[in-house]
Amino acid sequence: MAASILPAPSISRFKSLLLGSFMPCLCKSSLTCLFVNRSFASLSLKPCPTVSGFSSSGDLVMLGIETSCDDTAAAVVRGDGQILSQVVSSQSDLLVKYGGVSPKMAEEAHALAIDQVVQQALDNANFTEENLSAVAVTIGPGLSLCLKVGVQKARRIAGKFRLPIVGVHHMEAHALVARLVNKKLQFPFLALLISGGHNLLILAHSLGHYVQLGTTIDDAIGEAYDKTARWLGLDMRKGGGPALEELALEGDPTSVKLSVPMRQHKDCNFSYAGLKTQVRMAIKARNLPTEEVPICSASSDDRRSRADLAASFQRVAVLHLEERCQRAMEWAFEIEPSIKYLVVSGGVASNRYVRARLNDVAGRNGLELVCPPPSLCTDNGVMIAWTGIEHYLVGRFDPPPPPNVPEDFQYDLRPRWPLGEEYSEGRSDARSVKRARAHPSLTSIIQGSLTQQ
Ligand code: KG4
Ligand code: ZN
């Protein structure tokens, strides 16, 4: 089957791709619909006043704000999927300096950037706050200190301009943005979400109803790319993942023997901590001067050794994805025989080798791969705005918050927030997956509220 891997288009190209109403308003004006009082926390049946006010979803205009990790992002998106603007301010300098995301530093960087990023998004879209229909903002999972900056900003705008507000799940947004880029993508579908903090295989039954087939028991693949890139002395300013992908092109992927994680566990979970250790040991065994000599100053032999290691790491890291995806497809066909698509999204999905390999796996199983363009795979405001639109159109949003927020206001932030319930037959027999102090999953909240009615 043909894959719909879209190239990285300019914003104007998107406009032409996305013209036309994609999402019909699911909220029939004669019906009552779900109205969320407190960012999905409690749901009550009320008429959905604002939704029925739109003659078509194209009239709806959503501002999306994302600050869950190290990118400050905002975008303005129409209800029909037209992207009016997209602005991302990344903290790559801090990443280079601190070797990872330092929550306090990241919070400060978000606080410095947020007003300008949102203003730029509004200006580029030729919009003022008054013209917006609603504001969507990531409320989890992510770093609390960082999430708070975005949520505060969203509430300030929503409070001042009396706009409804939609609290968005960051990983759901990575998955749903695929529906913005591919109009044919209907539920149910399988999704592999691969980022710096998460590795998820989910079966998306419908909007807000996800079954988690697999997750990582330790590190996510993006973290392994970033650490390996750092250990190989790569230039981290362009990001560890992209730098490693580039160097791997020069190397022999079969030259360094690394074992594929978790082959003895016949499930769909992931583990990258052991692979990181294998890389560390391989660097040591080869006496590569990676700590003293950055790649730009390496001798040609040294560079080749690093490239071999990069290519070998990438081959095995991605093979792990391929094997888990193969099994997840078999499980998914049992649960939902009608699935036709595999969505691959999240920062690591912008990697060309990853996309090509997963395209093969999907094709072998008769599925079509849907991979958003790289600018929509890495963290961005469009995916938040779009997910806000999807929920808004079925009436899931909060009313405008009061304009003045007391100093001690407790924001509804969900740093550890599963997307779906674990597939009971797929529980891992490996070391237990981290579950401490997690918020109830998005799916359980939404499904619980639906059955209550
Ligand atoms: O989704 P994302 O932007 O942020 C999180 O939610 O974590 O993903 C960031 C991760 C980082 O680990 C980054 O190195 C990785 O995605 N990444 C890549 C590539 N571009 C970004 N990994 C491999 N190859 C790439 N081209
Ligand atoms: Zn992300």
CSV table of C-alpha atoms and ligand atoms in Angstrom, one decimal:
chain,number,residue,atom,x,y,z
A,1,MET,CA,0.0,0.0,0.0
A,2,ALA,CA,1.2,3.5,-0.7
A,3,ALA,CA,2.5,5.4,2.3
A,4,SER,CA,1.4,8.9,2.9
A,5,ILE,CA,4.6,10.3,4.2
A,6,LEU,CA,4.4,14.0,3.7
A,7,PRO,CA,7.5,16.0,3.0
A,8,ALA,CA,8.1,19.0,5.2
A,9,PRO,CA,5.9,21.5,3.6
A,10,SER,CA,5.9,25.3,4.1
A,11,ILE,CA,2.9,26.7,5.9
A,12,SER,CA,1.5,28.0,2.6
A,13,ARG,CA,1.7,24.5,1.1
A,14,PHE,CA,-0.3,23.2,4.1
A,15,LYS,CA,-3.0,25.7,3.3
A,16,SER,CA,-3.5,24.2,-0.1
A,17,LEU,CA,-3.4,20.6,1.3
A,18,LEU,CA,-5.9,21.3,4.0
A,19,LEU,CA,-8.5,23.5,2.4
A,20,GLY,CA,-12.0,22.2,2.7
A,21,SER,CA,-13.9,21.1,5.8
A,22,PHE,CA,-12.3,18.0,7.2
A,23,MET,CA,-13.9,17.6,10.6
A,24,PRO,CA,-17.7,17.8,10.5
A,25,CYS,CA,-19.2,19.3,13.6
A,26,LEU,CA,-20.2,16.2,15.5
A,27,CYS,CA,-22.4,18.2,17.8
A,28,LYS,CA,-25.9,18.3,16.4
A,29,SER,CA,-27.5,21.5,17.5
A,30,SER,CA,-30.7,19.8,18.7
A,31,LEU,CA,-28.7,17.5,21.1
A,32,THR,CA,-27.1,18.2,24.4
A,33,CYS,CA,-23.4,17.4,24.4
A,34,LEU,CA,-20.6,17.0,26.9
A,35,PHE,CA,-19.4,20.1,28.5
A,36,VAL,CA,-16.3,19.8,30.6
A,37,ASN,CA,-16.2,21.9,33.7
A,38,ARG,CA,-12.7,21.6,34.8
A,39,SER,CA,-10.2,20.3,32.1
A,40,PHE,CA,-11.8,16.9,31.8
A,41,ALA,CA,-11.9,16.6,35.6
A,42,SER,CA,-15.6,16.5,35.9
A,43,LEU,CA,-18.1,16.3,33.1
A,44,SER,CA,-21.7,17.4,33.1
A,45,LEU,CA,-24.4,17.5,30.6
A,46,LYS,CA,-25.2,21.0,29.4
A,47,PRO,CA,-26.2,22.4,26.1
A,48,CYS,CA,-23.1,23.2,24.2
A,49,PRO,CA,-23.6,26.9,23.5
A,50,THR,CA,-20.5,27.9,21.6
A,51,VAL,CA,-20.2,24.9,19.3
A,52,SER,CA,-23.7,25.3,17.9
A,53,GLY,CA,-22.8,28.9,17.1
A,54,PHE,CA,-20.5,27.9,14.2
A,55,SER,CA,-22.1,27.4,10.8
A,56,SER,CA,-19.1,25.2,9.9
A,57,SER,CA,-16.0,24.0,11.6
A,58,GLY,CA,-14.0,26.3,9.4
A,59,ASP,CA,-15.4,29.2,11.3
A,60,LEU,CA,-13.8,28.0,14.4
A,61,VAL,CA,-10.3,29.4,15.2
A,62,MET,CA,-8.2,27.8,17.9
A,63,LEU,CA,-5.0,29.1,19.5
A,64,GLY,CA,-2.8,26.2,20.7
A,65,ILE,CA,-0.1,26.6,23.4
A,66,GLU,CA,2.6,24.0,24.2
A,67,THR,CA,5.2,24.3,27.0
A,68,SER,CA,5.4,20.7,28.4
A,69,CYS,CA,9.2,20.2,27.9
A,70,ASP,CA,11.8,22.4,26.2
A,71,ASP,CA,10.0,24.0,23.3
A,72,THR,CA,7.8,27.1,23.7
A,73,ALA,CA,5.3,26.8,20.9
A,74,ALA,CA,2.0,28.4,19.7
A,75,ALA,CA,-0.1,28.1,16.6
A,76,VAL,CA,-3.4,29.4,15.2
A,77,VAL,CA,-5.4,26.7,13.4
A,78,ARG,CA,-8.9,26.8,11.8
A,79,GLY,CA,-11.5,24.2,12.6
A,80,ASP,CA,-11.1,22.7,9.1
A,81,GLY,CA,-7.4,22.1,9.7
A,82,GLN,CA,-6.0,25.2,7.9
A,83,ILE,CA,-2.8,26.2,9.7
A,84,LEU,CA,-2.8,30.0,10.0
A,85,SER,CA,0.5,30.3,11.9
A,86,GLN,CA,3.0,28.2,13.7
A,87,VAL,CA,5.8,29.5,16.0
A,88,VAL,CA,8.3,27.4,18.0
A,89,SER,CA,11.1,28.8,20.2
A,90,SER,CA,13.4,26.0,21.2
A,91,GLN,CA,15.9,25.8,24.1
A,92,SER,CA,18.7,24.2,22.2
A,93,ASP,CA,21.3,26.4,23.9
A,94,LEU,CA,20.2,25.3,27.3
A,95,LEU,CA,20.3,21.6,26.2
A,96,VAL,CA,23.9,22.0,25.1
A,97,LYS,CA,24.8,23.8,28.3
A,98,TYR,CA,23.1,21.5,30.8
A,99,GLY,CA,23.2,18.2,28.8
A,100,GLY,CA,19.5,17.7,29.2
A,101,VAL,CA,16.4,19.5,30.3
A,102,SER,CA,16.8,21.2,33.6
A,103,PRO,CA,13.2,22.0,34.8
A,104,LYS,CA,14.0,25.2,36.5
A,105,MET,CA,16.0,26.6,33.6
A,106,ALA,CA,13.4,25.4,31.1
A,107,GLU,CA,10.7,27.1,33.2
A,108,GLU,CA,12.6,30.4,33.1
A,109,ALA,CA,13.2,30.1,29.3
A,110,HIS,CA,9.4,29.4,28.7
A,111,ALA,CA,8.5,32.4,30.9
A,112,LEU,CA,10.8,34.6,28.9
A,113,ALA,CA,9.6,33.4,25.5
A,114,ILE,CA,5.9,32.7,26.0
A,115,ASP,CA,4.4,36.2,25.5
A,116,GLN,CA,6.5,36.8,22.3
A,117,VAL,CA,5.8,33.4,20.9
A,118,VAL,CA,2.0,33.7,21.3
A,119,GLN,CA,2.0,37.3,20.0
A,120,GLN,CA,4.0,36.2,17.0
A,121,ALA,CA,1.5,33.4,16.3
A,122,LEU,CA,-1.4,35.8,16.5
A,123,ASP,CA,0.4,38.4,14.3
A,124,ASN,CA,1.4,35.8,11.7
A,125,ALA,CA,-2.2,34.6,11.5
A,126,ASN,CA,-3.4,38.2,11.3
A,127,PHE,CA,-5.6,37.6,14.3
A,128,THR,CA,-6.1,39.3,17.6
A,129,GLU,CA,-7.3,37.5,20.8
A,130,GLU,CA,-10.8,38.9,20.2
A,131,ASN,CA,-11.1,36.9,17.0
A,132,LEU,CA,-10.3,33.6,18.5
A,133,SER,CA,-13.0,31.0,19.3
A,134,ALA,CA,-11.1,29.2,22.1
A,135,VAL,CA,-7.6,28.4,23.5
A,136,ALA,CA,-6.1,24.9,23.8
A,137,VAL,CA,-3.2,24.2,26.1
A,138,THR,CA,-1.1,21.2,27.1
A,139,ILE,CA,-1.9,20.3,30.7
A,140,GLY,CA,0.2,17.1,30.8
A,141,PRO,CA,2.2,14.9,30.7
A,142,GLY,CA,5.3,16.9,31.1
A,143,LEU,CA,7.3,19.0,33.6
A,144,SER,CA,5.0,20.7,36.0
A,145,LEU,CA,7.0,23.9,36.1
A,146,CYS,CA,7.0,24.1,32.4
A,147,LEU,CA,3.3,23.1,31.9
A,148,LYS,CA,2.4,25.9,34.4
A,149,VAL,CA,3.8,28.6,32.2
A,150,GLY,CA,1.6,27.6,29.2
A,151,VAL,CA,-1.5,27.0,31.3
A,152,GLN,CA,-1.1,30.4,33.0
A,153,LYS,CA,-0.8,32.1,29.7
A,154,ALA,CA,-3.7,30.3,28.2
A,155,ARG,CA,-5.9,31.1,31.2
A,156,ARG,CA,-4.9,34.8,31.1
A,157,ILE,CA,-6.0,35.1,27.5
A,158,ALA,CA,-9.1,33.0,28.0
A,159,GLY,CA,-10.1,34.9,31.1
A,160,LYS,CA,-9.5,38.4,29.6
A,161,PHE,CA,-11.2,37.7,26.3
A,162,ARG,CA,-13.9,35.3,27.7
A,163,LEU,CA,-12.8,32.3,25.6
A,164,PRO,CA,-13.5,28.6,26.4
A,165,ILE,CA,-10.3,26.7,27.1
A,166,VAL,CA,-9.4,23.1,26.3
A,167,GLY,CA,-6.9,21.1,28.4
A,168,VAL,CA,-4.9,18.9,26.0
A,169,HIS,CA,-3.0,15.6,26.5
A,170,HIS,CA,0.4,16.1,24.8
A,171,MET,CA,0.7,12.5,23.5
A,172,GLU,CA,-2.9,12.4,22.2
A,173,ALA,CA,-1.9,15.6,20.3
A,174,HIS,CA,1.1,13.8,18.7
A,175,ALA,CA,-1.3,11.1,17.5
A,176,LEU,CA,-4.2,13.3,16.4
A,177,VAL,CA,-2.2,15.8,14.4
A,178,ALA,CA,-1.9,12.9,11.9
A,179,ARG,CA,-5.7,13.4,11.2
A,180,LEU,CA,-5.0,17.0,10.3
A,181,VAL,CA,-2.5,16.1,7.7
A,182,ASN,CA,-4.4,13.1,6.3
A,183,LYS,CA,-8.1,13.6,5.8
A,184,LYS,CA,-8.7,9.9,5.2
A,185,LEU,CA,-7.4,8.9,8.6
A,186,GLN,CA,-10.5,7.8,10.5
A,187,PHE,CA,-10.7,5.9,13.8
A,188,PRO,CA,-9.8,3.1,14.7
A,189,PHE,CA,-6.1,3.3,14.0
A,190,LEU,CA,-2.8,2.1,15.5
A,191,ALA,CA,-0.3,4.7,16.6
A,192,LEU,CA,3.4,4.5,17.6
A,193,LEU,CA,4.4,7.6,19.5
A,194,ILE,CA,8.1,8.1,19.9
A,195,SER,CA,9.5,11.2,21.6
A,196,GLY,CA,12.1,12.2,24.1
A,197,GLY,CA,10.1,11.1,27.1
A,198,HIS,CA,7.6,8.5,25.7
A,199,ASN,CA,7.4,5.4,23.7
A,200,LEU,CA,3.8,4.4,23.2
A,201,LEU,CA,1.9,1.9,21.1
A,202,ILE,CA,-1.8,2.7,21.3
A,203,LEU,CA,-4.9,1.5,19.6
A,204,ALA,CA,-7.1,4.6,19.0
A,205,HIS,CA,-10.7,3.3,19.0
A,206,SER,CA,-12.3,6.8,18.8
A,207,LEU,CA,-11.6,10.3,20.0
A,208,GLY,CA,-10.7,10.0,23.7
A,209,HIS,CA,-10.7,6.2,23.7
A,210,TYR,CA,-7.3,4.7,23.6
A,211,VAL,CA,-5.9,1.3,24.6
A,212,GLN,CA,-2.3,1.2,25.5
A,213,LEU,CA,-0.7,-1.8,23.9
A,214,GLY,CA,2.8,-1.0,25.0
A,215,THR,CA,5.0,1.6,26.7
A,216,THR,CA,8.6,1.9,27.8
A,217,ILE,CA,9.7,0.3,31.0
A,218,ASP,CA,12.6,2.7,31.4
A,219,ASP,CA,13.9,5.2,28.8
A,220,ALA,CA,12.2,6.4,25.6
A,221,ILE,CA,14.0,6.1,22.2
A,222,GLY,CA,14.5,9.9,21.9
A,223,GLU,CA,16.4,9.9,25.2
A,224,ALA,CA,18.7,7.0,23.8
A,225,TYR,CA,19.3,9.0,20.6
A,226,ASP,CA,20.2,12.1,22.6
A,227,LYS,CA,22.5,10.3,25.0
A,228,THR,CA,24.3,8.4,22.3
A,229,ALA,CA,24.8,11.6,20.3
A,230,ARG,CA,26.3,13.3,23.3
A,231,TRP,CA,28.6,10.4,24.1
A,232,LEU,CA,29.8,10.4,20.5
A,233,GLY,CA,30.7,14.0,20.8
A,234,LEU,CA,28.2,15.3,18.2
A,235,ASP,CA,27.0,18.9,17.8
A,236,MET,CA,24.0,19.0,20.1
A,237,ARG,CA,22.9,22.4,18.8
A,238,LYS,CA,20.8,20.8,16.1
A,239,GLY,CA,19.4,18.3,18.5
A,240,GLY,CA,20.9,14.9,19.4
A,241,GLY,CA,18.5,12.9,17.2
A,242,PRO,CA,19.1,14.8,14.0
A,243,ALA,CA,22.9,14.9,14.6
A,244,LEU,CA,23.0,11.2,15.1
A,245,GLU,CA,20.8,10.5,12.1
A,246,GLU,CA,23.2,12.5,9.9
A,247,LEU,CA,26.3,10.8,11.2
A,248,ALA,CA,24.7,7.3,10.9
A,249,LEU,CA,24.5,7.9,7.1
A,250,GLU,CA,28.3,7.6,7.0
A,251,GLY,CA,28.6,4.4,9.0
A,252,ASP,CA,28.2,0.6,8.6
A,253,PRO,CA,25.1,-0.4,10.6
A,254,THR,CA,26.2,-4.0,11.0
A,255,SER,CA,29.7,-3.2,12.2
A,256,VAL,CA,29.1,-3.0,16.0
A,257,LYS,CA,27.3,-6.0,17.5
A,258,LEU,CA,24.5,-4.7,19.8
A,259,SER,CA,21.6,-6.8,21.0
A,260,VAL,CA,18.0,-5.9,20.3
A,261,PRO,CA,16.2,-5.2,23.7
A,262,MET,CA,13.5,-7.4,25.2
A,263,ARG,CA,13.3,-10.1,22.6
A,264,GLN,CA,12.5,-12.6,25.3
A,265,HIS,CA,9.4,-10.6,26.3
A,266,LYS,CA,6.6,-11.4,23.9
A,267,ASP,CA,4.8,-8.1,24.5
A,268,CYS,CA,4.7,-4.6,23.0
A,269,ASN,CA,6.7,-2.8,25.7
A,270,PHE,CA,10.0,-1.0,25.1
A,271,SER,CA,13.3,-0.6,26.8
A,272,TYR,CA,16.2,1.6,25.8
A,273,ALA,CA,18.3,1.8,29.1
A,274,GLY,CA,20.2,-1.4,28.3
A,275,LEU,CA,20.9,-0.3,24.7
A,276,LYS,CA,22.4,2.9,26.1
A,277,THR,CA,24.6,0.9,28.4
A,278,GLN,CA,25.7,-1.2,25.4
A,279,VAL,CA,26.7,1.9,23.5
A,280,ARG,CA,28.6,3.3,26.5
A,281,MET,CA,30.6,0.0,26.7
A,282,ALA,CA,31.2,-0.1,23.0
A,283,ILE,CA,32.7,3.5,23.1
A,284,LYS,CA,34.9,2.4,26.0
A,285,ALA,CA,36.0,-0.8,24.4
A,286,ARG,CA,37.1,1.1,21.3
A,287,ASN,CA,38.9,3.8,23.3
A,288,LEU,CA,37.2,6.5,21.3
A,289,PRO,CA,38.3,10.0,22.6
A,290,THR,CA,34.7,11.2,22.4
A,291,GLU,CA,34.8,13.2,25.6
A,292,GLU,CA,37.9,15.2,24.7
A,293,VAL,CA,37.5,15.5,20.9
A,294,PRO,CA,34.2,16.8,19.4
A,295,ILE,CA,33.3,15.1,16.1
A,296,CYS,CA,34.3,18.2,14.1
A,297,SER,CA,37.9,17.7,15.2
A,298,ALA,CA,38.0,13.9,15.0
A,299,SER,CA,40.5,12.1,12.7
A,300,SER,CA,39.0,10.3,9.7
A,301,ASP,CA,39.5,6.9,11.4
A,302,ASP,CA,37.9,8.2,14.6
A,303,ARG,CA,35.0,9.7,12.7
A,304,ARG,CA,34.4,6.4,10.9
A,305,SER,CA,34.4,4.5,14.2
A,306,ARG,CA,31.9,6.9,15.6
A,307,ALA,CA,29.7,6.8,12.5
A,308,ASP,CA,29.8,2.9,12.6
A,309,LEU,CA,28.6,3.1,16.2
A,310,ALA,CA,25.9,5.7,15.3
A,311,ALA,CA,24.6,3.5,12.5
A,312,SER,CA,24.7,0.3,14.5
A,313,PHE,CA,22.9,2.0,17.4
A,314,GLN,CA,20.2,3.4,15.0
A,315,ARG,CA,19.7,0.0,13.3
A,316,VAL,CA,19.1,-1.8,16.6
A,317,ALA,CA,17.1,1.0,18.2
A,318,VAL,CA,14.7,1.0,15.2
A,319,LEU,CA,14.7,-2.8,14.9
A,320,HIS,CA,13.2,-2.7,18.5
A,321,LEU,CA,10.5,-0.4,17.2
A,322,GLU,CA,9.9,-2.6,14.2
A,323,GLU,CA,9.5,-5.8,16.3
A,324,ARG,CA,7.2,-4.2,18.8
A,325,CYS,CA,5.1,-2.7,16.0
A,326,GLN,CA,4.8,-6.0,14.2
A,327,ARG,CA,3.4,-7.6,17.3
A,328,ALA,CA,1.2,-4.6,18.0
A,329,MET,CA,-0.4,-5.0,14.6
A,330,GLU,CA,-1.2,-8.6,15.2
A,331,TRP,CA,-2.8,-7.7,18.5
A,332,ALA,CA,-4.6,-4.7,16.9
A,333,PHE,CA,-6.1,-6.9,14.1
A,334,GLU,CA,-7.5,-9.2,16.8
A,335,ILE,CA,-9.1,-6.3,18.7
A,336,GLU,CA,-10.1,-4.1,15.7
A,337,PRO,CA,-9.9,-6.1,12.5
A,338,SER,CA,-11.0,-2.9,10.5
A,339,ILE,CA,-7.8,-0.9,11.1
A,340,LYS,CA,-6.1,0.4,8.0
A,341,TYR,CA,-3.5,2.9,9.3
A,342,LEU,CA,-0.4,3.0,11.3
A,343,VAL,CA,0.3,6.5,12.6
A,344,VAL,CA,3.9,7.2,13.6
A,345,SER,CA,4.5,10.5,15.3
A,346,GLY,CA,6.5,12.3,18.0
A,347,GLY,CA,10.0,13.9,17.6
A,348,VAL,CA,11.8,10.7,16.6
A,349,ALA,CA,9.3,10.1,13.8
A,350,SER,CA,11.0,12.9,11.9
A,351,ASN,CA,13.9,10.6,11.3
A,352,ARG,CA,14.0,9.3,7.7
A,353,TYR,CA,15.4,5.9,8.6
A,354,VAL,CA,12.7,5.4,11.2
A,355,ARG,CA,10.0,6.4,8.7
A,356,ALA,CA,11.3,4.1,5.9
A,357,ARG,CA,11.6,1.1,8.2
A,358,LEU,CA,8.2,1.5,9.7
A,359,ASN,CA,6.7,2.1,6.3
A,360,ASP,CA,8.0,-1.4,5.4
A,361,VAL,CA,6.5,-3.0,8.5
A,362,ALA,CA,3.2,-1.3,7.9
A,363,GLY,CA,3.1,-2.3,4.2
A,364,ARG,CA,3.9,-5.9,4.9
A,365,ASN,CA,0.8,-6.0,7.1
A,366,GLY,CA,-1.4,-4.2,4.7
A,367,LEU,CA,-1.5,-0.9,6.6
A,368,GLU,CA,-0.9,2.6,5.3
A,369,LEU,CA,1.7,4.6,7.2
A,370,VAL,CA,0.7,8.1,8.2
A,371,CYS,CA,3.6,10.2,9.4
A,372,PRO,CA,3.2,13.9,9.9
A,373,PRO,CA,5.9,16.1,8.3
A,374,PRO,CA,8.9,16.7,10.6
A,375,SER,CA,7.7,20.1,11.8
A,376,LEU,CA,4.5,18.5,13.1
A,377,CYS,CA,6.3,15.4,14.6
A,378,THR,CA,8.5,17.5,17.0
A,379,ASP,CA,6.7,19.5,19.6
A,380,ASN,CA,4.5,22.2,18.1
A,381,GLY,CA,1.5,24.3,18.8
A,382,VAL,CA,-0.5,23.1,15.8
A,383,MET,CA,-1.0,19.6,17.3
A,384,ILE,CA,-2.3,21.2,20.5
A,385,ALA,CA,-4.6,23.6,18.6
A,386,TRP,CA,-5.9,20.7,16.5
A,387,THR,CA,-6.5,18.4,19.4
A,388,GLY,CA,-8.3,21.3,21.1
A,389,ILE,CA,-10.5,21.6,17.9
A,390,GLU,CA,-11.3,17.9,17.9
A,391,HIS,CA,-12.4,17.9,21.5
A,392,TYR,CA,-14.1,21.3,21.3
A,393,LEU,CA,-16.2,20.1,18.4
A,394,VAL,CA,-17.7,17.3,20.5
A,395,GLY,CA,-18.2,19.8,23.4
A,396,ARG,CA,-15.3,19.0,25.7
A,397,PHE,CA,-14.0,22.2,27.0
A,398,ASP,CA,-14.0,24.5,30.0
A,399,PRO,CA,-15.9,27.7,30.3
A,400,PRO,CA,-13.8,30.9,30.3
A,401,PRO,CA,-11.9,31.2,33.6
A,402,PRO,CA,-12.3,34.2,35.8
A,403,PRO,CA,-10.2,37.2,34.6
A,404,ASN,CA,-8.3,37.5,37.8
A,405,VAL,CA,-6.5,34.5,39.2
A,406,PRO,CA,-5.6,34.5,42.9
A,407,GLU,CA,-1.9,34.1,43.7
A,408,ASP,CA,-2.3,30.7,45.3
A,409,PHE,CA,-4.5,29.3,42.5
A,410,GLN,CA,-3.9,25.5,42.1
A,411,TYR,CA,-3.6,24.9,38.4
A,412,ASP,CA,-4.8,21.6,36.9
A,413,LEU,CA,-1.5,20.2,35.8
A,414,ARG,CA,-1.0,16.5,35.0
A,415,PRO,CA,2.8,15.7,34.8
A,416,ARG,CA,2.2,11.9,34.9
A,417,TRP,CA,-0.9,11.3,32.9
A,418,PRO,CA,-1.4,8.0,30.9
A,419,LEU,CA,-3.3,8.3,27.7
A,420,GLY,CA,-5.2,5.0,27.8
A,421,GLU,CA,-5.8,1.9,29.9
A,422,GLU,CA,-3.3,-0.9,29.5
A,423,TYR,CA,-4.3,-3.8,27.3
A,424,SER,CA,-4.9,-6.5,29.9
A,425,GLU,CA,-3.6,-9.3,27.7
A,426,GLY,CA,-0.5,-7.3,27.0
A,427,ARG,CA,0.8,-6.7,30.5
A,428,SER,CA,4.6,-6.8,30.7
A,429,ASP,CA,6.3,-9.6,32.5
A,430,ALA,CA,9.4,-7.4,32.4
A,431,ARG,CA,10.3,-5.1,35.2
A,432,SER,CA,7.3,-3.1,36.2
A,433,VAL,CA,6.5,0.0,34.3
A,434,LYS,CA,6.7,3.2,36.3
A,435,ARG,CA,3.2,4.0,37.6
A,436,ALA,CA,3.8,6.0,40.7
A,437,ARG,CA,1.5,9.0,41.3
A,438,ALA,CA,0.0,8.9,37.9
A,439,HIS,CA,-3.2,10.8,37.2
A,440,PRO,CA,-6.2,8.6,36.0
A,441,SER,CA,-5.8,8.1,32.2
A,442,LEU,CA,-7.5,10.5,29.8
A,443,THR,CA,-9.5,7.6,28.4
A,444,SER,CA,-10.8,6.5,31.8
A,445,ILE,CA,-11.9,10.0,32.6
A,446,ILE,CA,-13.8,10.5,29.4
A,447,GLN,CA,-15.2,6.9,29.2
A,448,GLY,CA,-16.2,7.2,32.9
A,449,SER,CA,-18.1,10.4,32.3
A,450,LEU,CA,-19.8,8.9,29.2
A,451,THR,CA,-21.1,5.8,31.1
A,452,GLN,CA,-22.3,8.0,34.0
A,453,GLN,CA,-24.8,9.5,31.6
B,1,KG4,O1,8.2,15.0,20.6
B,1,KG4,P1,9.4,15.7,20.9
B,1,KG4,O2,9.7,17.0,20.1
B,1,KG4,O3,9.5,16.2,22.4
B,1,KG4,C1,9.0,15.3,23.4
B,1,KG4,O4,7.8,15.3,23.6
B,1,KG4,O5,9.9,14.7,24.0
B,1,KG4,O6,10.6,14.7,20.8
B,1,KG4,C2,12.0,15.1,21.0
B,1,KG4,C3,12.9,14.0,20.8
B,1,KG4,C4,14.3,14.3,21.2
B,1,KG4,O7,14.8,13.2,21.9
B,1,KG4,C5,15.0,14.4,19.8
B,1,KG4,O8,16.4,14.1,19.8
B,1,KG4,C6,14.2,13.4,19.0
B,1,KG4,O9,12.9,13.6,19.4
B,1,KG4,N1,14.4,13.7,17.6
B,1,KG4,C7,15.0,12.8,16.7
B,1,KG4,C8,15.0,13.4,15.5
B,1,KG4,N2,14.5,14.6,15.6
B,1,KG4,C9,14.1,14.8,16.9
B,1,KG4,N3,15.4,11.5,16.9
B,1,KG4,C10,16.0,10.9,15.9
B,1,KG4,N4,16.1,11.4,14.7
B,1,KG4,C11,15.6,12.7,14.4
B,1,KG4,N5,15.7,13.2,13.2
B,2,ZN,ZN,6.3,15.7,22.3
